PDB file of C-alpha atoms in Angstrom:
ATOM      1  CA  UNK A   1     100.162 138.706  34.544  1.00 66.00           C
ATOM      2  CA  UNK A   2      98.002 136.548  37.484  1.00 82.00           C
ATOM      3  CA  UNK A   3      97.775 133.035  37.727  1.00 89.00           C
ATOM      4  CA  UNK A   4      94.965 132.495  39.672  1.00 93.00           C
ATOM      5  CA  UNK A   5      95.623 128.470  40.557  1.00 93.00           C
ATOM      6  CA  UNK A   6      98.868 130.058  42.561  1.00 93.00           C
ATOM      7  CA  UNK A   7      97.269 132.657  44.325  1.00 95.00           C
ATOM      8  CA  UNK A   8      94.307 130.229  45.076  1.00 93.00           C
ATOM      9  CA  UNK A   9      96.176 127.604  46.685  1.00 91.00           C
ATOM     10  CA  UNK A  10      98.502 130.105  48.780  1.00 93.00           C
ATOM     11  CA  UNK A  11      95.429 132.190  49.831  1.00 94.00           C
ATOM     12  CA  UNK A  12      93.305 128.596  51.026  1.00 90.00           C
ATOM     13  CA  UNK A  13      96.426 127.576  52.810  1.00 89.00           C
ATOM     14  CA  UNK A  14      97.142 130.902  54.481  1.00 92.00           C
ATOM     15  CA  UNK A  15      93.711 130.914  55.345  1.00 90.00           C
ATOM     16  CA  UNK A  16      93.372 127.579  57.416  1.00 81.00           C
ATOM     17  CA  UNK A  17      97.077 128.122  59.183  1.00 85.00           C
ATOM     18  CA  UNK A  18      96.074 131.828  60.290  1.00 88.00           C
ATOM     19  CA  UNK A  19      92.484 131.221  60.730  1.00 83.00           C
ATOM     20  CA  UNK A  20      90.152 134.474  60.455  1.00 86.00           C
ATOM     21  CA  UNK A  21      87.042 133.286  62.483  1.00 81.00           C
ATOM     22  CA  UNK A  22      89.235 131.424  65.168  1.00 79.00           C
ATOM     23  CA  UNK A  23      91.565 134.116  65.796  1.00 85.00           C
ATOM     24  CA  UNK A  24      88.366 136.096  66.808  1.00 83.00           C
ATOM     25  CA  UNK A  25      87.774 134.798  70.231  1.00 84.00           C
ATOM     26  CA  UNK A  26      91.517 135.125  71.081  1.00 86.00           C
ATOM     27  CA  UNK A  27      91.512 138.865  69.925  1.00 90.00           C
ATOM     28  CA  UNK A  28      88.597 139.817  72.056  1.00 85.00           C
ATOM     29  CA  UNK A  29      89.946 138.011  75.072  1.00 85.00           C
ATOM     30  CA  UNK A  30      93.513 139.606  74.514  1.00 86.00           C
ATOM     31  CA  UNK A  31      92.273 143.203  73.971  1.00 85.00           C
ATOM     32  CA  UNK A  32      88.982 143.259  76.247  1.00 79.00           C
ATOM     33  CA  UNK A  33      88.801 146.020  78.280  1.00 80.00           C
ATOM     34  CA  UNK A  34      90.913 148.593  76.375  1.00 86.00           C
ATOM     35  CA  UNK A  35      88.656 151.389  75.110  1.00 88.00           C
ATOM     36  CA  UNK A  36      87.122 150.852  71.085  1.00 86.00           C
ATOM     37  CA  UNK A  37      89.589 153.089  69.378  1.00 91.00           C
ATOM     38  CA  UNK A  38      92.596 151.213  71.359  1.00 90.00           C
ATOM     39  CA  UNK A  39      91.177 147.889  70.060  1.00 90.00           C
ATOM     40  CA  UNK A  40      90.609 149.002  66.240  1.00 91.00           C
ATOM     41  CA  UNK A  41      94.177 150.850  66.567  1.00 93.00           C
ATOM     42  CA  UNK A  42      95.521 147.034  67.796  1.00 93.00           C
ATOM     43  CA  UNK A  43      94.173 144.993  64.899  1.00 94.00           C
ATOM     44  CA  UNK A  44      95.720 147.134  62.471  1.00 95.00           C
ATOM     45  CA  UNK A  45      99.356 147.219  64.721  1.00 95.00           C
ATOM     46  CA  UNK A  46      98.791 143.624  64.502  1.00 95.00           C
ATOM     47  CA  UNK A  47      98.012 142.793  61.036  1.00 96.00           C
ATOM     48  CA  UNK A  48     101.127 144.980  60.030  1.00 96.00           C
ATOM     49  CA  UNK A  49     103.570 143.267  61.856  1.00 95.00           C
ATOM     50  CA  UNK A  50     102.230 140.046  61.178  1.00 96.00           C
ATOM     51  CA  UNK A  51     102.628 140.999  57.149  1.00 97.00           C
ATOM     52  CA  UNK A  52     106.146 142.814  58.442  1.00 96.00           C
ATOM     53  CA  UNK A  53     107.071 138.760  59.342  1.00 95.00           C
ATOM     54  CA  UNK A  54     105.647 137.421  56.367  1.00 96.00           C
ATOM     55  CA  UNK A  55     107.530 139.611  54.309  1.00 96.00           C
ATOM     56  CA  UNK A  56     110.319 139.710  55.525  1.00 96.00           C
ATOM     57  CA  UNK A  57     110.537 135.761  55.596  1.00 94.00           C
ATOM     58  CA  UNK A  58     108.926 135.726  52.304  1.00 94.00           C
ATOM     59  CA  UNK A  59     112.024 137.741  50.530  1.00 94.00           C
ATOM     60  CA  UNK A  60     114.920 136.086  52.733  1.00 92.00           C
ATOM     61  CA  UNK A  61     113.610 133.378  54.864  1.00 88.00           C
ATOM     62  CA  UNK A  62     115.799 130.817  53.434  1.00 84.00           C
ATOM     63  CA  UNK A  63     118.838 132.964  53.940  1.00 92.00           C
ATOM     64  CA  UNK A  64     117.804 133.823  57.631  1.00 90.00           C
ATOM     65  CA  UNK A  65     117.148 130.337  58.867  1.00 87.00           C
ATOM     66  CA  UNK A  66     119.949 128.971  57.049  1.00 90.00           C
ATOM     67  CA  UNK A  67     122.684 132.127  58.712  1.00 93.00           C
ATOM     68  CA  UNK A  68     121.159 131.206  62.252  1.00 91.00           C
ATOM     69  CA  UNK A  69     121.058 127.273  61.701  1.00 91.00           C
ATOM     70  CA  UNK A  70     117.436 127.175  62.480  1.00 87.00           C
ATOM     71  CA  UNK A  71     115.616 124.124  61.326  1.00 87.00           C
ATOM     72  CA  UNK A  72     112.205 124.391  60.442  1.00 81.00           C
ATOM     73  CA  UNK A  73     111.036 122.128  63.387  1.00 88.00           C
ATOM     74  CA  UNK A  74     112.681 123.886  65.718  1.00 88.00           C
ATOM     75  CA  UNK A  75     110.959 127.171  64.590  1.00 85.00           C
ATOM     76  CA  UNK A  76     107.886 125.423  65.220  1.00 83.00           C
ATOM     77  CA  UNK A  77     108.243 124.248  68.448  1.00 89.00           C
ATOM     78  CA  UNK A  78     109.681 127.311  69.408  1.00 86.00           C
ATOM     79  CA  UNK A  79     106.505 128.881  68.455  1.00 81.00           C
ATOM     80  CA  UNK A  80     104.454 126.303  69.906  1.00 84.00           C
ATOM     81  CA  UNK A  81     105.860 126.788  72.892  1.00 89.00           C
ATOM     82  CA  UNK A  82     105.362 130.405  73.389  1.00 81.00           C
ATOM     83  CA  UNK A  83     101.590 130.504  72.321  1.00 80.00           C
ATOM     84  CA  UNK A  84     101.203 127.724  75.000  1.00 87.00           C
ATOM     85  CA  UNK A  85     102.538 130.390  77.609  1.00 83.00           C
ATOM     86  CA  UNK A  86      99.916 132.902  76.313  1.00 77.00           C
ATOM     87  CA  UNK A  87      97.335 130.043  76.704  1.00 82.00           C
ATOM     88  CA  UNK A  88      98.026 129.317  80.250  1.00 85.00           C
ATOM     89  CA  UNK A  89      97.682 132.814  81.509  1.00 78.00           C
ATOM     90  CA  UNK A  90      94.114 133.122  79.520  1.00 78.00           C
ATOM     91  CA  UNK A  91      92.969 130.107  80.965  1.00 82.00           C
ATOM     92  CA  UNK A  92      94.292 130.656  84.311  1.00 81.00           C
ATOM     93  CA  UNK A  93      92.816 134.381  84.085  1.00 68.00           C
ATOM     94  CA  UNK A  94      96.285 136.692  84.986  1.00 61.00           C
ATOM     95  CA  UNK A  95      95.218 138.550  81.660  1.00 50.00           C
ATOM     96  CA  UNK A  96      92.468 139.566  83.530  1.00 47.00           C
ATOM     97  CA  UNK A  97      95.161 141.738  85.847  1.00 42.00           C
ATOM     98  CA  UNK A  98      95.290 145.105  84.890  1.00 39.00           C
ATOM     99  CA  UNK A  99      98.900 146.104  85.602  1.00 38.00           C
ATOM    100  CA  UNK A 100      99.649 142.602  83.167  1.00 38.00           C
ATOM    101  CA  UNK A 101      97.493 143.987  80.459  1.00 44.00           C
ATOM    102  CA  UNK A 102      96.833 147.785  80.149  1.00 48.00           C
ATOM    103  CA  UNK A 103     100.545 148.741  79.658  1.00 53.00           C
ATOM    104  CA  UNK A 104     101.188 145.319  76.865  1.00 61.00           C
ATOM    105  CA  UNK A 105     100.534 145.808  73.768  1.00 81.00           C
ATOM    106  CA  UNK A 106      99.717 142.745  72.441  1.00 84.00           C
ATOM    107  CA  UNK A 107      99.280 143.144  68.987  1.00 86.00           C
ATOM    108  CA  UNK A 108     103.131 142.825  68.619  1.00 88.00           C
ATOM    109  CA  UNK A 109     103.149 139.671  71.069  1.00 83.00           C
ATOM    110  CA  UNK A 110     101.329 137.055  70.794  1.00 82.00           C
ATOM    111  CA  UNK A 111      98.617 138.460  68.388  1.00 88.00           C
ATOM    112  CA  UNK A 112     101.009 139.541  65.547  1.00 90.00           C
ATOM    113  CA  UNK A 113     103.700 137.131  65.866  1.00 87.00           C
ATOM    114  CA  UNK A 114     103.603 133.912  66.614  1.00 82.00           C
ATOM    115  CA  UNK A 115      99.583 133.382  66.485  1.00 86.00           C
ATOM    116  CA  UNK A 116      99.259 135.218  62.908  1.00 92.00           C
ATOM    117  CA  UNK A 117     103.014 135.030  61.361  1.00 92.00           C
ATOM    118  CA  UNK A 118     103.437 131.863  63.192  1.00 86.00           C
ATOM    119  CA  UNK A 119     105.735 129.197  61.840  1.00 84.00           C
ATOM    120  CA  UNK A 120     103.186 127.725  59.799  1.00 83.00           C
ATOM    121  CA  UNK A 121     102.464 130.535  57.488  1.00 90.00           C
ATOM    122  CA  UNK A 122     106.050 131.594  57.837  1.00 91.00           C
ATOM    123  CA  UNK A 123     107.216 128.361  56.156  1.00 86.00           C
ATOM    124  CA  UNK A 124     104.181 128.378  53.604  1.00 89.00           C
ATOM    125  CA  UNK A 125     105.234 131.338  52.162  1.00 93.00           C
ATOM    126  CA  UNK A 126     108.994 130.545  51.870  1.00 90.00           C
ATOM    127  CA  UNK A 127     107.564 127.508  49.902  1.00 85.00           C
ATOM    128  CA  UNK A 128     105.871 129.328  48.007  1.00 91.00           C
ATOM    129  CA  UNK A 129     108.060 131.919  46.724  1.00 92.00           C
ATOM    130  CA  UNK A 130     110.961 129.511  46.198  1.00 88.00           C
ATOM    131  CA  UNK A 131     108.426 127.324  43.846  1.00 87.00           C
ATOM    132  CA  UNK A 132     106.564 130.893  41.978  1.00 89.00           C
ATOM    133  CA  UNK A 133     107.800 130.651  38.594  1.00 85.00           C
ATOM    134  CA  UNK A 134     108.356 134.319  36.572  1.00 89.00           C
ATOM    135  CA  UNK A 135     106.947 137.419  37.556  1.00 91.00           C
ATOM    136  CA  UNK A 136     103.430 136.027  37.221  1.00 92.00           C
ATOM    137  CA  UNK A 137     104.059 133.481  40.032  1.00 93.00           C
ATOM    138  CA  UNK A 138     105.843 136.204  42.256  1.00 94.00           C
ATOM    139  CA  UNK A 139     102.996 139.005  41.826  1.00 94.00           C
ATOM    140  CA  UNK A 140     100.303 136.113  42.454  1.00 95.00           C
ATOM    141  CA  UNK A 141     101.915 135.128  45.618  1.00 96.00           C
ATOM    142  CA  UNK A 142     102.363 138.230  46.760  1.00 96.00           C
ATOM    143  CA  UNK A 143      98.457 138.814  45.959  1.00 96.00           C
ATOM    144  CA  UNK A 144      97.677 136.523  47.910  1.00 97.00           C
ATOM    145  CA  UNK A 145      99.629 137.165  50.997  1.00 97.00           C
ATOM    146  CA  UNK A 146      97.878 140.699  51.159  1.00 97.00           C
ATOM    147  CA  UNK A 147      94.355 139.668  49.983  1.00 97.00           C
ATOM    148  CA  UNK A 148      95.220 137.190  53.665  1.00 96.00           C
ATOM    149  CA  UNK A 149      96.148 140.160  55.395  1.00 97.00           C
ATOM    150  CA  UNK A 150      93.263 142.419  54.528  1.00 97.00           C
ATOM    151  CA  UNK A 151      90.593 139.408  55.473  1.00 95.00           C
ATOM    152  CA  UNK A 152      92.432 139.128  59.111  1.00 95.00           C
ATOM    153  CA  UNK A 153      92.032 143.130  59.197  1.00 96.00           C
ATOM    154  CA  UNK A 154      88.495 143.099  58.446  1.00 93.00           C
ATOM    155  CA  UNK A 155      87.651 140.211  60.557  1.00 91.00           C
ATOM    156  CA  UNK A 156      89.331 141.905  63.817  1.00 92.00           C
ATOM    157  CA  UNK A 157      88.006 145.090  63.410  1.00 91.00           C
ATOM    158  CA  UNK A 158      84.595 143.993  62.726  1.00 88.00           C
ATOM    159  CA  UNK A 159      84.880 141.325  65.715  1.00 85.00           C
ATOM    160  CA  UNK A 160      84.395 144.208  68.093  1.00 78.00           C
ATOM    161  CA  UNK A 161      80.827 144.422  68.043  1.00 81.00           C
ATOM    162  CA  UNK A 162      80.923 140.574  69.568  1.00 75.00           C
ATOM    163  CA  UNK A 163      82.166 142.702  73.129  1.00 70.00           C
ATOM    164  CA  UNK A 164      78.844 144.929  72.687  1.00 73.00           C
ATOM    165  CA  UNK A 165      76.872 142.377  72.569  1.00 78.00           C
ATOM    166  CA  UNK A 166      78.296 139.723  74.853  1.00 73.00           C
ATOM    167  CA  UNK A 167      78.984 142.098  77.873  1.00 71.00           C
ATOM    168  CA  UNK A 168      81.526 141.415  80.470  1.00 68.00           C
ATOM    169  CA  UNK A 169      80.531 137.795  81.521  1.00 75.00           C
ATOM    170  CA  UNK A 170      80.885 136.822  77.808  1.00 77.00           C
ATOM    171  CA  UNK A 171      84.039 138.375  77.587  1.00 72.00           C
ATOM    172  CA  UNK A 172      85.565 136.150  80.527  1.00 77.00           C
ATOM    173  CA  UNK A 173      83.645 133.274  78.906  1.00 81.00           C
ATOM    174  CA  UNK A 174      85.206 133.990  75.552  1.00 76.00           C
ATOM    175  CA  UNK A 175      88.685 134.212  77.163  1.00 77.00           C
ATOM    176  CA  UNK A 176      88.431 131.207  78.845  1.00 83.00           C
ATOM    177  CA  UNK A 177      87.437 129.306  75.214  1.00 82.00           C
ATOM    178  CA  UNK A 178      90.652 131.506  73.787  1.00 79.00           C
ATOM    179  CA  UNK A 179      93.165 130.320  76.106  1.00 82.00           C
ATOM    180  CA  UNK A 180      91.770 126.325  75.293  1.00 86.00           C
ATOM    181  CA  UNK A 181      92.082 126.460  71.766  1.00 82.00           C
ATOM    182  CA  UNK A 182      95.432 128.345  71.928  1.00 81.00           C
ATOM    183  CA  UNK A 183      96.499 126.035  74.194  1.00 87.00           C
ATOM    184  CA  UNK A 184      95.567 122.891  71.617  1.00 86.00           C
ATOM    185  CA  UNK A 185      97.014 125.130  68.696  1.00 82.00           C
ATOM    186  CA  UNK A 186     100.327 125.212  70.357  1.00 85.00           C
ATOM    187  CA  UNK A 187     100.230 121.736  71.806  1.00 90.00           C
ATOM    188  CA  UNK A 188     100.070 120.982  67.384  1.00 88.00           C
ATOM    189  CA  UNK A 189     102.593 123.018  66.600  1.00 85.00           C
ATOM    190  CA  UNK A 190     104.663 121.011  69.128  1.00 91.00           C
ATOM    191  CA  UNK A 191     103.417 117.922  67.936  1.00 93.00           C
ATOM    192  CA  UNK A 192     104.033 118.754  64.613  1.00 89.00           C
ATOM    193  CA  UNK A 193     107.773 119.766  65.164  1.00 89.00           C
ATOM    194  CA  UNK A 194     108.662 116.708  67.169  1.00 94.00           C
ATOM    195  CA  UNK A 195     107.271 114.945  64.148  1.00 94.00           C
ATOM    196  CA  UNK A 196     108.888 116.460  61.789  1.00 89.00           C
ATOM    197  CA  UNK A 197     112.649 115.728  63.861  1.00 91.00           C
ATOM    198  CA  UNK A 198     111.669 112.443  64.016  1.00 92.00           C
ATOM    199  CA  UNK A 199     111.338 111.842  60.461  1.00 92.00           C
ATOM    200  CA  UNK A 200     114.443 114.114  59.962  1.00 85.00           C
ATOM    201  CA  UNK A 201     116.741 111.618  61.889  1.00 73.00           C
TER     202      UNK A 201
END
């Protein structure tokens, strides 16, 4: 009733696209400032709608892409180019704005969707439930979609002891680092998409 090999390989690949231990330093710097409870009450808001996306895509993602005549590349660019807009305004410090920040809730936008259910895991999981074979396949893919989600949960919530420790210098520091790596993640994604059209044409 499991087949382990499937849910291995979905789980590995889930895990390098969404990255636990790099999405830390972008969580902190998106939610810093907001009160403990606020911040634990945001990495669950943003675990569930990143497994809403996956889900959803997971079931009809095929379907949806083809009714809207998105290409994969596109979605990916597309993506790409909003986490780039996130990374500007971390590295350029407007998060740091109050009246930007306090009333946002971010784990919809960016945390949940694109930088967790971004187009990379998005189009994993359509892969992978279009190649499952049998029940087995499906309930091992689906395994390993939530065993994902649960190790993004647990890293988020526990990643708010960093802010105790690091104080607010550390926090602007941290931000700073966030908004670079976002920024090369979504250059990537770009990258990756104009690629992909290339080879398409």
């Amino acid at each position: 009733m499991f087949d382990i090999a499937v849910f291995g390989s979905l789980f590995l690949t889930l895990f390098v696209i969404m990255d636990p231990p790099g999405i830390t330093p972008i969580f902190l710097a998106l939610t810093s400032g907001r009160p403990a409870k606020v911040q634990r009450r945001m990495a669950w808001q943003a675990v569930c709608v990143a497994f809403g996306v996956i889900a959803v895509f997971g079931i009809c993602g095929q379907q949806i892409l083809d009714y809207l005549h998105v290409s994969v590349p596109a979605l990916m660019i597309a993506g790409g180019l909003l986490l780039l807009l996130i990374a500007l305004d971390l590295l350029t410090g407007k998060t740091d704005e109050p009246k930007q920040t306090k009333d946002v809730n971010v784990a919809l936008v960016p945390l949940g969707m694109p930088l967790l259910a971004g187009p990379g895991a998005i189009v994993s999981v359509i892969l992978a439930v279009q190649k499952a074979d049998g029940f087995t396949g499906q309930v091992s893919v689906w395994c390993a979609i939530i065993a994902m989600h649960v190790v993004l949960w647990l890293t988020m919530r526990y990643s708010l002891v960093i802010i105790r420790i690091i104080k607010d210098g550390g926090v602007v520091l941290v931000t700073r680092l966030a908004g670079m790596m976002l920024s090369a993640i979504a250059v990537q994604q770009i990258i990756n998409g104009v690629l992909q059209v290339i080879r398409g044409a």
